[in-house]
Coordinates of C-alpha atoms and ligand atoms in Angstrom, one line a residue:
Chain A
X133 CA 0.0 0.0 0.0
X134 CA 1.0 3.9 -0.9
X135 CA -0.9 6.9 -0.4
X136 CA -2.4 9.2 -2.8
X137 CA 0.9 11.8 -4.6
X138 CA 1.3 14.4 -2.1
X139 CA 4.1 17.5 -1.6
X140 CA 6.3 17.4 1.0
X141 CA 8.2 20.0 2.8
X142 CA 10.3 20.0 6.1
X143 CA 11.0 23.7 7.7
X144 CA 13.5 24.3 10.2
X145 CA 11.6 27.0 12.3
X146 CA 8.4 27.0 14.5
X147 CA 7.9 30.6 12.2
X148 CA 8.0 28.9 9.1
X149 CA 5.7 25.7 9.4
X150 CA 3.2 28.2 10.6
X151 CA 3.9 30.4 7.4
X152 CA 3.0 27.2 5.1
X153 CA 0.3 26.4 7.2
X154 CA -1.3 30.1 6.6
X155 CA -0.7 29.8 3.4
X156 CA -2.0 26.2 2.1
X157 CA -5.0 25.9 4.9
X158 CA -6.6 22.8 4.7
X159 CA -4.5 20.9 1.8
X160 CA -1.3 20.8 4.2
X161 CA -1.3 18.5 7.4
X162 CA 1.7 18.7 9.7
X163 CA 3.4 15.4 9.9
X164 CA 4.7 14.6 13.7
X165 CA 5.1 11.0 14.6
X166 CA 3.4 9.4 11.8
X167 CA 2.3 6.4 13.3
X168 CA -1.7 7.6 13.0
X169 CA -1.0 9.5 10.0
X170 CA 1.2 7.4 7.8
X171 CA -1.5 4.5 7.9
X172 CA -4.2 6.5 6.9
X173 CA -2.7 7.8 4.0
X174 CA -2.0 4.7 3.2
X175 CA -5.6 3.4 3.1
X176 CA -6.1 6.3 1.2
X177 CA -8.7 7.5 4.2
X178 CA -6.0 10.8 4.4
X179 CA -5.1 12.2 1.3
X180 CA -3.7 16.0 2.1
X181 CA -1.7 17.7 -1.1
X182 CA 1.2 19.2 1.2
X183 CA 2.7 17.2 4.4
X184 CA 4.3 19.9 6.3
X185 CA 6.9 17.6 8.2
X186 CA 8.0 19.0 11.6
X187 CA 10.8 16.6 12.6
X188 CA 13.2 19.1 11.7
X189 CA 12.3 21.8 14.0
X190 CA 14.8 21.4 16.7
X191 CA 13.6 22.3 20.3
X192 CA 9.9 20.7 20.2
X193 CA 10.4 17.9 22.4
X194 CA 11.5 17.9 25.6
X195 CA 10.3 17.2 29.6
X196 CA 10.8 20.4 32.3
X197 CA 9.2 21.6 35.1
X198 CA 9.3 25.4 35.1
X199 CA 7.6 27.6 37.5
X200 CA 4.1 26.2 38.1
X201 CA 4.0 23.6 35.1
X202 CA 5.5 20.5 33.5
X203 CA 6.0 21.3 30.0
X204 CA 6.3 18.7 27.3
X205 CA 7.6 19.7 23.7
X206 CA 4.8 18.5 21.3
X207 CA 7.0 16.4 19.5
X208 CA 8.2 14.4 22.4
X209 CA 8.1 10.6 21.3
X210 CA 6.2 8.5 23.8
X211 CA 9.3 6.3 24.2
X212 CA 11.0 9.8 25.7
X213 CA 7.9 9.7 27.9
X214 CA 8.0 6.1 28.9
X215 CA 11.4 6.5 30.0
X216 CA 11.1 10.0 32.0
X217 CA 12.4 9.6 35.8
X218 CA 10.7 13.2 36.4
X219 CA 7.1 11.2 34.7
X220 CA 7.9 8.6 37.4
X221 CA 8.4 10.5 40.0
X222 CA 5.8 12.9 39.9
X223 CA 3.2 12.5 37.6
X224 CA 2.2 8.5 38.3
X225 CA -0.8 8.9 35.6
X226 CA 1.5 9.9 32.7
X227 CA 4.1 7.5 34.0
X228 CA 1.6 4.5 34.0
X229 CA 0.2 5.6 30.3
X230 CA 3.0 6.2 28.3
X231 CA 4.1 2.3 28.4
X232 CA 0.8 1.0 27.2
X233 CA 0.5 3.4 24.2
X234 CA 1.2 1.3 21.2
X235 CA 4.2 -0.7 21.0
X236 CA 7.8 -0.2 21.6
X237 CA 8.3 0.5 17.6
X238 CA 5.8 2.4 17.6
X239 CA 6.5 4.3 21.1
X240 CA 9.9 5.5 19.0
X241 CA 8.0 7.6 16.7
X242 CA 4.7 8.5 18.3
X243 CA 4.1 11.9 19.9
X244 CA 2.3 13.2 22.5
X245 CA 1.0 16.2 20.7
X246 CA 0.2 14.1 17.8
X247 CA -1.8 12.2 19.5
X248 CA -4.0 14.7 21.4
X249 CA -4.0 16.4 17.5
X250 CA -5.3 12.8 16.4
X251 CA -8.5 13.1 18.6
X252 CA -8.6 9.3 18.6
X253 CA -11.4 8.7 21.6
X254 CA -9.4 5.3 21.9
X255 CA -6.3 7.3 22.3
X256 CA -4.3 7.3 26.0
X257 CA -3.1 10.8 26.2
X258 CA -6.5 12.8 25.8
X259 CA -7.9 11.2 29.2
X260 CA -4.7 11.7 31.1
X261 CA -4.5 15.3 30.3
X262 CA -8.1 15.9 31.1
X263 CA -7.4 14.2 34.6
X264 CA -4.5 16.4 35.1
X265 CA -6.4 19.6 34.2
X266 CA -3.4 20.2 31.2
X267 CA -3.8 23.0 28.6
X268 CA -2.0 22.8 25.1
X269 CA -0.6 25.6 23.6
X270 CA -1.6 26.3 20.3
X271 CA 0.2 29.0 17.4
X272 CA -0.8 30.2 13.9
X273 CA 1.4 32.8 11.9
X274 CA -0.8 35.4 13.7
X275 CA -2.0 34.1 17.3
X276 CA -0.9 32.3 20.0
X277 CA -3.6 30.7 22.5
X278 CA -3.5 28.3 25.4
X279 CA -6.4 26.7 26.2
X280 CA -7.7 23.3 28.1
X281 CA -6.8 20.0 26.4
X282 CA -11.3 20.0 27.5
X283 CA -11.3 22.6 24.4
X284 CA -9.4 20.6 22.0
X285 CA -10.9 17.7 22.1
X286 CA -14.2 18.2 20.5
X287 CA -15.5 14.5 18.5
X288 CA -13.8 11.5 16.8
X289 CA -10.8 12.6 15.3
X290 CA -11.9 16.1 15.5
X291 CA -10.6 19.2 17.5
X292 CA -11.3 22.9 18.0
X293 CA -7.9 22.9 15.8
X294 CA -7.6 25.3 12.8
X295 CA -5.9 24.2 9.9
X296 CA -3.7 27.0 10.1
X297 CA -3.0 25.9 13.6
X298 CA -0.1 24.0 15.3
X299 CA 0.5 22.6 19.4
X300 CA 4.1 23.3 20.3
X301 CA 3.6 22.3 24.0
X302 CA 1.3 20.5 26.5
X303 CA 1.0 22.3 30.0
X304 CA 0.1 20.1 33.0
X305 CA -0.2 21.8 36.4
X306 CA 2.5 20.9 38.7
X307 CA 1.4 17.8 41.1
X308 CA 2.0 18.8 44.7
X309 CA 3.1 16.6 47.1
X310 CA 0.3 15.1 48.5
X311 CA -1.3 13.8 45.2
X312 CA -1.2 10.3 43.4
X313 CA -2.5 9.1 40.2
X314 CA -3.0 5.9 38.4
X315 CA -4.0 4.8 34.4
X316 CA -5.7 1.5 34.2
X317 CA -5.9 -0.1 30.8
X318 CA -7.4 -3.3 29.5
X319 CA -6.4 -4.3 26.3
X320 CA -6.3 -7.5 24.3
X321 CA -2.7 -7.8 23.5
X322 CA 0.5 -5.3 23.6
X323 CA 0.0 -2.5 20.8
X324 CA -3.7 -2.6 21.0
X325 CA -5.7 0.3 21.8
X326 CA -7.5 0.3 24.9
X327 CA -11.3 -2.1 25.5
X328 CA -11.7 0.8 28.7
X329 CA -9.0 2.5 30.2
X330 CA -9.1 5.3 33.0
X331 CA -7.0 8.0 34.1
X332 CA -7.5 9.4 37.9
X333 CA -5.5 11.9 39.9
X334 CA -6.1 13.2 43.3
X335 CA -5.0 15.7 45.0
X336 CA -5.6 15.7 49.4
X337 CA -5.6 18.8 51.3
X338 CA -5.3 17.8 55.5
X339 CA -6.9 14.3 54.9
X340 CA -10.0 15.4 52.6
X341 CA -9.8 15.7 48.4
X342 CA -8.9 19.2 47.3
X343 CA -9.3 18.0 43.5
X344 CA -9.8 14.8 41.8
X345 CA -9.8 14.1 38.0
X346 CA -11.1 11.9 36.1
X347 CA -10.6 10.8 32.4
X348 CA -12.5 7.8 30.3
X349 CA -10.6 6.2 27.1
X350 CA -12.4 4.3 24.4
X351 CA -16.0 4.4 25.9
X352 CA -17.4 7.5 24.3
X353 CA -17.0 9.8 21.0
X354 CA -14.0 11.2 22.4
X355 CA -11.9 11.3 25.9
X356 CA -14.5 11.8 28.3
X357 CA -14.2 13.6 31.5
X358 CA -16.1 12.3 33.8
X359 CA -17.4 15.6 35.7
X360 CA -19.7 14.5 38.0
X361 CA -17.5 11.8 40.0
X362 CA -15.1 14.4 40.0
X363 CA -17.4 16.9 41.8
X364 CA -18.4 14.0 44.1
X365 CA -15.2 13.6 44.9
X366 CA -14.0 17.2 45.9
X367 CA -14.1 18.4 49.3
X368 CA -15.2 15.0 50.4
X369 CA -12.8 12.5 53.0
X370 CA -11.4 9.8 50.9
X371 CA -13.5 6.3 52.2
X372 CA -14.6 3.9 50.1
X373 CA -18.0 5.0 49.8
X374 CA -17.1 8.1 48.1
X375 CA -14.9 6.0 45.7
X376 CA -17.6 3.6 45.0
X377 CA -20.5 6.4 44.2
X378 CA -17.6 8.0 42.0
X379 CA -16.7 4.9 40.0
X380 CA -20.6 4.7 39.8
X381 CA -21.0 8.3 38.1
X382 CA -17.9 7.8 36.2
X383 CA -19.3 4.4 34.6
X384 CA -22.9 6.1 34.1
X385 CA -21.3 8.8 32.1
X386 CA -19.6 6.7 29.7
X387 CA -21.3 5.9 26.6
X388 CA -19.3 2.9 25.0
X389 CA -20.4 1.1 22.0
X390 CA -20.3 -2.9 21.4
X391 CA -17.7 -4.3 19.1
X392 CA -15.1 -6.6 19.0
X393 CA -13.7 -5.8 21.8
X394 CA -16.4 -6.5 24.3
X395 CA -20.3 -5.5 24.8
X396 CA -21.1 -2.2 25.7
X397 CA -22.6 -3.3 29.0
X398 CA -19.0 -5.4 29.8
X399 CA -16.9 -1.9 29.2
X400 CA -19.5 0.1 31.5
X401 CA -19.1 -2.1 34.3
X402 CA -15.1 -2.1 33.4
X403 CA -15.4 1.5 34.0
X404 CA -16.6 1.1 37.3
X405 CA -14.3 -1.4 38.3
X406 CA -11.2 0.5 36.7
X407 CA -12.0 3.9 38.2
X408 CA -12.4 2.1 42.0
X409 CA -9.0 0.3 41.8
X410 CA -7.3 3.6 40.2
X411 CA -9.0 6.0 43.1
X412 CA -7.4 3.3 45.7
X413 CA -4.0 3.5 44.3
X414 CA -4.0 7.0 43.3
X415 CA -4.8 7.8 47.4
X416 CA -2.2 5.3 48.6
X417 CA 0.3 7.5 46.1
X418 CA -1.3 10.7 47.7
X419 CA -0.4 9.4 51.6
X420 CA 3.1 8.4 50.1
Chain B
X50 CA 12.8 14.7 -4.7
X51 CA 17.0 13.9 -3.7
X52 CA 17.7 11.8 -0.7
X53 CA 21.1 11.8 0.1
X54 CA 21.2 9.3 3.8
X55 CA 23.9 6.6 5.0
X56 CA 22.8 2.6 4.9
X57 CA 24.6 0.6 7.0
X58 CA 27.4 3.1 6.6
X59 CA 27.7 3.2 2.9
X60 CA 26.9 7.2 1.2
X61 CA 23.1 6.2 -0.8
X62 CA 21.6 8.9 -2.8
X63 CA 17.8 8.6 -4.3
X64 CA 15.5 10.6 -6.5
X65 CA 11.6 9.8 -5.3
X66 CA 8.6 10.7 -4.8
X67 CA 7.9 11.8 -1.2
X68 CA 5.2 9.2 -1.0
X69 CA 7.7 6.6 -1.5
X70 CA 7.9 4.4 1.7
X71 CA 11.1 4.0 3.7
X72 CA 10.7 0.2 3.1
X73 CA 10.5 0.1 -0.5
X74 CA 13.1 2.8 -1.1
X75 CA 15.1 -0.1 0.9
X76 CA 14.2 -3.0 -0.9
X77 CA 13.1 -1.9 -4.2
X78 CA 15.9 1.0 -4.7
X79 CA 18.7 -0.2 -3.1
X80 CA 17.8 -3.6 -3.5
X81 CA 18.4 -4.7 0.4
X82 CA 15.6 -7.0 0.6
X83 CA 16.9 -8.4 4.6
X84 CA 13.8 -6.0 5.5
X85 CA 10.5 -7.5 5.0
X86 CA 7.0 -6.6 4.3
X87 CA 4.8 -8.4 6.5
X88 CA 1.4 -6.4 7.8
X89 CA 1.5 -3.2 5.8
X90 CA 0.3 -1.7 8.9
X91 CA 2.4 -0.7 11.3
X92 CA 1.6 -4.3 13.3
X93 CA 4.1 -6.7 12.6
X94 CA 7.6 -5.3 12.8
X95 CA 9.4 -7.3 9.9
X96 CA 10.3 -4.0 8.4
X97 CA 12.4 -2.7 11.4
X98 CA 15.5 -0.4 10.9
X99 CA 17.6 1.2 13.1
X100 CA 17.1 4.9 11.9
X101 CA 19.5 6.9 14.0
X102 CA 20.2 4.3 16.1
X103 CA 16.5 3.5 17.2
X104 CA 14.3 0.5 15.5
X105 CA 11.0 1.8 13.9
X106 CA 8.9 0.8 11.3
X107 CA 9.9 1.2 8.1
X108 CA 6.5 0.5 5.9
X109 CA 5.3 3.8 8.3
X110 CA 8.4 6.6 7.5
X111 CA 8.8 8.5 4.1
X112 CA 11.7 7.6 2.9
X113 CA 12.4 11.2 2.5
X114 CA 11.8 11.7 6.3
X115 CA 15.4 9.4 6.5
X116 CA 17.6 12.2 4.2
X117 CA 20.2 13.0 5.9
X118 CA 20.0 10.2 8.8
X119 CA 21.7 7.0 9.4
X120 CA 20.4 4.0 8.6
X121 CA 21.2 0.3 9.8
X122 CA 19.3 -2.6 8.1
X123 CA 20.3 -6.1 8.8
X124 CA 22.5 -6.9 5.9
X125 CA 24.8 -4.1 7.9
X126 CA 24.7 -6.5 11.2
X127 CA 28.2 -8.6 10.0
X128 CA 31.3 -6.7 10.3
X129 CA 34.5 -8.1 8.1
X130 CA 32.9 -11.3 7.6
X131 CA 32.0 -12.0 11.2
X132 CA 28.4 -13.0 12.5
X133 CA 27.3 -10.1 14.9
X134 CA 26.9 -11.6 18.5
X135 CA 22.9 -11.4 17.8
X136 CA 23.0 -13.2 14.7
X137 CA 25.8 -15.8 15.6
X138 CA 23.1 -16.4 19.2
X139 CA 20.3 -16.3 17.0
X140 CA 21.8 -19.4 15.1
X141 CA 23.3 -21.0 17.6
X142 CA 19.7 -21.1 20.1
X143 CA 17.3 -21.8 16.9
X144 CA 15.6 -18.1 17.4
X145 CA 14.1 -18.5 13.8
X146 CA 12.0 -21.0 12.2
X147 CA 10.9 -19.4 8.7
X148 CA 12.9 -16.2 9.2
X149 CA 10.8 -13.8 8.1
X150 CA 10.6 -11.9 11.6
X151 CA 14.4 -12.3 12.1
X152 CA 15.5 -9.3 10.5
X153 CA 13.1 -7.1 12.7
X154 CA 13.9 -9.2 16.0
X155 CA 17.3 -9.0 15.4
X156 CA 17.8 -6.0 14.9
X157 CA 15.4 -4.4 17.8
X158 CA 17.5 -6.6 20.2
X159 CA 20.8 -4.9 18.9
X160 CA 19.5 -2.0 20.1
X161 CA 18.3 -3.2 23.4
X162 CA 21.4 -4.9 23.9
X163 CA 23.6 -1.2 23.5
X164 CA 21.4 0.0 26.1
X165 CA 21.2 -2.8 28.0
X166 CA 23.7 -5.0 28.4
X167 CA 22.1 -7.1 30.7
X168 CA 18.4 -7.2 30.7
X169 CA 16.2 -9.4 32.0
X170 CA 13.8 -11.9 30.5
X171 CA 11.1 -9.3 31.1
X172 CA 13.3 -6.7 29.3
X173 CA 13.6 -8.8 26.4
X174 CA 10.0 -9.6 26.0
X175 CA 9.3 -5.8 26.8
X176 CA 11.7 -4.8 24.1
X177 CA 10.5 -7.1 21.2
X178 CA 7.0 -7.0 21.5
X179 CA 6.3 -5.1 18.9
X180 CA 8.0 -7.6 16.5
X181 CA 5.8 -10.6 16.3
X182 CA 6.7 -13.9 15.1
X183 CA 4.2 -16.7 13.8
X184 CA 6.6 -19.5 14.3
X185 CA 9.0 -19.9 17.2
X186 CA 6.7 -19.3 20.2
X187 CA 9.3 -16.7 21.4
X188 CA 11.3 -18.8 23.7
X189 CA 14.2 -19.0 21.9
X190 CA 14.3 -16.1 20.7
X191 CA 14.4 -15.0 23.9
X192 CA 17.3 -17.4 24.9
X193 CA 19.0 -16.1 22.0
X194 CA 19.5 -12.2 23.1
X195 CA 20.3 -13.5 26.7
X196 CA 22.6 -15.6 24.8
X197 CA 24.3 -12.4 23.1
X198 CA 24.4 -10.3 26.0
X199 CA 27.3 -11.2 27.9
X200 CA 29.0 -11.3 24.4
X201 CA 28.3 -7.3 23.7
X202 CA 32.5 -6.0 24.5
X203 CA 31.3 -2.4 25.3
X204 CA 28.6 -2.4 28.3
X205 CA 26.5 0.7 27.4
X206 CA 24.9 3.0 29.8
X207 CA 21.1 2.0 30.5
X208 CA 18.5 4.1 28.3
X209 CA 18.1 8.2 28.2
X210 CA 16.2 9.7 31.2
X211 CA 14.5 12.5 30.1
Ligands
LIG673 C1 0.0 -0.4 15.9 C2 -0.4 0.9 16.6 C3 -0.9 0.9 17.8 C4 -1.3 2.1 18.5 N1 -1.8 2.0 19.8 C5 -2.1 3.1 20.4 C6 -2.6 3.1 21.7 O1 -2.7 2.0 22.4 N2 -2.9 4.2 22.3 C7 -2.8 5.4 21.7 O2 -3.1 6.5 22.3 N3 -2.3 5.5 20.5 C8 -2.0 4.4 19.8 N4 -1.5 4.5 18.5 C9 -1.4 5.8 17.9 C10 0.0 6.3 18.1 O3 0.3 6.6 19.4 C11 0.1 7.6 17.3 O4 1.5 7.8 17.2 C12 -0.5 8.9 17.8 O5 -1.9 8.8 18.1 C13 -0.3 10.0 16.8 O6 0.9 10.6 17.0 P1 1.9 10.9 15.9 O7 3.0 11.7 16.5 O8 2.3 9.6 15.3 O9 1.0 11.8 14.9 P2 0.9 11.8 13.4 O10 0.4 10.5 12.9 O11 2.0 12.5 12.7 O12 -0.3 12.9 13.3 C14 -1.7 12.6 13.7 C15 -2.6 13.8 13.4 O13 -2.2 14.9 14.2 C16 -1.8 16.0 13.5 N5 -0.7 16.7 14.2 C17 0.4 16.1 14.6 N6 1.2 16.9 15.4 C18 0.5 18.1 15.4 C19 0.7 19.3 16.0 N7 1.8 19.6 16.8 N8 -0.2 20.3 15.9 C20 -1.3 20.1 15.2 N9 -1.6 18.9 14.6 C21 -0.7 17.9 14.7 C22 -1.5 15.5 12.1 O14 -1.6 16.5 11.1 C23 -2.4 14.3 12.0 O15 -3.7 14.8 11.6 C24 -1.1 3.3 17.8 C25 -0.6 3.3 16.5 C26 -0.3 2.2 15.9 C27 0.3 2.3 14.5
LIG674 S1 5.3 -4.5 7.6 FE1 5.8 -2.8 8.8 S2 5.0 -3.3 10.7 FE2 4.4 -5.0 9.5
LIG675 S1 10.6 -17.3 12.5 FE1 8.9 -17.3 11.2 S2 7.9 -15.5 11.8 FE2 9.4 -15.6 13.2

C-alpha cells in the first residue's frame, strides 16, 4: 500500500511551518510522529496535497518543570515519555500511560502532541491530560492561545484545531506533594488500543480531596471527562464509599459502544471497576 | 525529490517521490531486501530499521523523512565477515523457524542490547514486542538475546532519562 501523490516540505523553524500552514490551509497537514497519519494515508482515508513535516524543528520535544508547570515539547516521542524519571516520580498517571501506548516500535515515533491532535477517543493521552487539568498551547502565523486539552478535544478525530494551527507544548499543572494518580488499561494484546481504560489523579488537602480528575478512554466519541464523580469527589474524605458512588457516576457517564472488543454493558461495568481500583491506588500515592 | 542518507554506513543517494515508503526505497531501490513486508500496517515489525540508532517501522516513514539520517538494516549486522553476537546467538539457540521476523527481531534486540547489556527476560519480551513472530513461540528467541548479551564487548549505559 502507498498513499495518494502528495508534496512534502520539512522547515526548520516553529515561524516557518506556521507560514506554510497560513498559506495552504486545509490541503497541508503537519506530519509529527506518523504512526496515525502514515496509515491512513496509506488506506487512502487521508489524502492531504502538502505534508508539512515538523521533525526538523529542533527544540519541540523535551520534559521540564518550570515555574508552576511541567512542560512537554509536542513532539516528544512516547518512548521519551515512557522512560522520564521526572514522569515517574511525579506524575504517576503519565508514567503509568506512556508504556501501554502502542508498542515499543511504535512508542519511537509516536508523539504526545500528535496524539491529542489525532482526537482518537481510543487514544491514551487525551484522558490523562483531562485528569490532570493540562492546557495545550496552540500557534498560527498570527496568534498564540493556550487553552484546556477539554477545548481541543471536541469529537472523533476532531478538535477545535484550525488548519492554520499547530500545538508546540502540553501544559500540566505541577502535582504537589500530597497527590497520586494511576492509568488503568485493558487491552487485548500489547500494541492494542485500549477495551476501557481510566486516568485518575487526586490531590488531598489535611486528609480530605482538594481536587480529583477523572478521564475515560475508548467508551465514548472522544476522551470523556467524567465531571460529575469528579465533583463528588471534591471536598469529600477519601472512604470507600465516596470511591464507589464516583466509580458509579464515572461508569454512568460513559457511553461505549459494542464491538469486538467487548459489549457495551462489559466496558460500563469495566469503567466502574477501573476507576475504583485507580482511586485506591491514586490515594495510597497521595499518603506516600 | 534527492535523498542523500547513509545505509549501514555506505553514502546512498535517491530521487523519489515523497510518497515513496522508507521500506520500499530499501528494498526496491537499493535492493536490500533483509527487510521484509509483512502487515503493511504498522503491526508486525518485519520492516524494522535502526534509523539513528532506534528500530522503527519502516513501511510507516517516508523515505524522505530518512535524508540525511543513518540507517542500519540487517545486511549491515556482520562486520569483516563475522556473524554479529545477535545473529551468531540467533543461530546457535534456533531463534528462527521461517525467518521472516528475524530481520526485525534482530535487529530491535541490537538495540536493546547497547542500552542494556544485561536485561532481563522481562526486558527482552518488553523490548521485542512489537515484532511478532508466527513460528518460534518466542522462547528461543528469547534465549538467543540472553545468549548475546554477555557477548556485547562495550557495556552501554542504561537508556536516556529525560
Ligand atoms: C499499531 C499501533 C498501535 C497504536 N496503539 C495506540 C494506543 O494503544 N494508544 C494510543 O493512544 N495511540 C496508539 N496508537 C497511535 C499512536 O500513538 C500515534 O502515534 C499517535 O496517536 C499520533 O501521534 P503521531 O505523532 O504519530 O502523529 P501523526 O500521525 O504524525 O499525526 C496525527 C494527526 O495529528 C496532526 N498533528 C500532529 N502533530 C500536530 C501538532 N503539533 N499540531 C497540530 N496537529 C498535529 C497530524 O496532522 C495528523 O492529523 C497506535 C498506533 C499504531 C500504529
Ligand atoms: S510490515 Fe511494517 S509493521 Fe508489518
Ligand atoms: S521465524 Fe517465522 S515469523 Fe518468526
Amino acid at each position: 500500500m502507498f498513499p495518494s501523490r502528495f508534496d512534502y516540505v520539512a522547515p526548520d523553524t516553529v515561524e516557518e511551518v506556521l507560514a506554510t500552514l497560513a498559506q495552504h490551509g486545509d490541503e497541508a497537514k503537519i506530519l509529527a510522529g506518523g504512526q496515525s497519519l502514515i496509515p491512513l494515508m496509506k488506506l487512502r482515508f487521508a489524502s492531504p496535497g502538502l505534508l508539512v513535516d515538523v521533525n526538523r524543528v529542533p527544540g519541540l520535544g523535551f520534559v521540564e518543570e518550570t515555574g508552576e508547570h511541567l512542560r512537554v515539547g509536542t513532539l516528544t516521542r512516547n518512548t521519551e515519555l515512557e522512560r522520564s524519571a521526572l514522569l515517574k516520580s511525579g506524575y504517576p498517571v503519565m508514567a503509568d500511560a506512556a508504556p501501554m501506548i502502542s508498542d515499543p516500535l511504535v512508542r519511537n515515533r509516536g508523539t504526545i502532541g500528535g496524539s491529542l491532535a489525532h482526537a482518537d477517543p481510543a487514544g491514551d493521552w487525551g484522558s490523562v491530560m483531562l485528569a490532570l487539568g493540562a492546557e495545550v498551547v496552540i500557534k498560527s502565523s498570527t496568534d498564540e492561545r493556550t487553552i484546556p486539552v477539554s477545548e481541543l478535544l471536541v469529537n472523533t478525530f476532531t478538535t477545535s484545531l484550525d488548519p492554520t494551527e499547530m500545538i508546540t507544548e502540553i501544559r500540566v499543572p505541577k502535582t504537589p506533594a500530597r497527590s497520586g494518580g494511576s492509568y488503568l488499561k485493558m487491552e487485548r494484546r500489547v500494541g492494542d488500543f485500549a477495551t476501557v481504560a481510566t486516568a485518575v489523579h487526586l490531590t488531598l488537602d489535611n486528609g480530605t480531596i482538594k481536587r480529583a480528575g477523572i478521564g475515560l478512554t475508548a467508551v465514548g466519541s472522544k476522551n470523556l471527562q467524567a465531571s460529575a464523580a469528579e465533583d463528588a469527589l471534591a471536598g469529600a474524605e477519601p472512604t470507600a464509599e465516596a470511591f464507589e458512588e464516583a466509580a458509579r457516576l464515572a461508569a454512568e457517564a460513559s457511553s461505549p459502544s459494542s464491538d469486538v472488543r467487548g459489549s457495551a454493558e462489559y466496558k460500563k461495568a469495566m469503567v466502574r471497576t477501573f476507576v475504583r481500583r485507580g482511586l485506591d491506588k491514586a490515594l495510597e500515592l497521595a499518603r506516600g | 525529490m534527492e535523498i542523500a542518507l547513509r545505509v549501514n554506513g555506505q553514502e546512498r543517494t535517491g530521487d523519489i517521490e515523497p510518497r515513496r515508503l522508507l521500506i520500499h526505497f530499501i528494498r526496491g531501490d537499493l535492493g536490500l531486501t533483509g527487510s521484509h513486508v509483512g502487515c503493511d500496517t504498522t503491526s508486525c515489525g518485519a520492516c524494522t530499521v535502526l534509523l539513528d540508532g532506534s528500530p522503527v517501522k519502516s513501511c510507516t516513514l517516508f523515505a524522505v523523512q530518512a535524508n540525511g539520517s543513518e540507517i542500519k538494516t540487517v545486511e549491515g549486522l556482520m562486520q569483516d565477515g563475522e556473524l554479529d553476537p545477535i545473529q551468531a546467538a540467533f543461530k546457535e539457540e534456533h531463534g528462527l523457524q521461517c525467518g521472516f521476523c528475524t530481520p526485525g527481531m534482530m535487529l530491535t534486540a541490537a538495540e536493546l542490547l547497547d542500552r542494556n547489556p544485561s536485561p532481563s527476560e522481562d526486558d527482552i519480551r518488553w523490548a521485542l514486542s512489537g515484532n511478532i513472530c508466527r513460528c518460534t513461540g518466542y522462547v528461543n528467541i528469547v534465549k538467543a538475546v540472553q545468549a548475546a548479551a554477555p557477548a556485547k564487548s562495550e557495556p552501554v549505559a542504561t537508556g536516556s532519562e529525560a
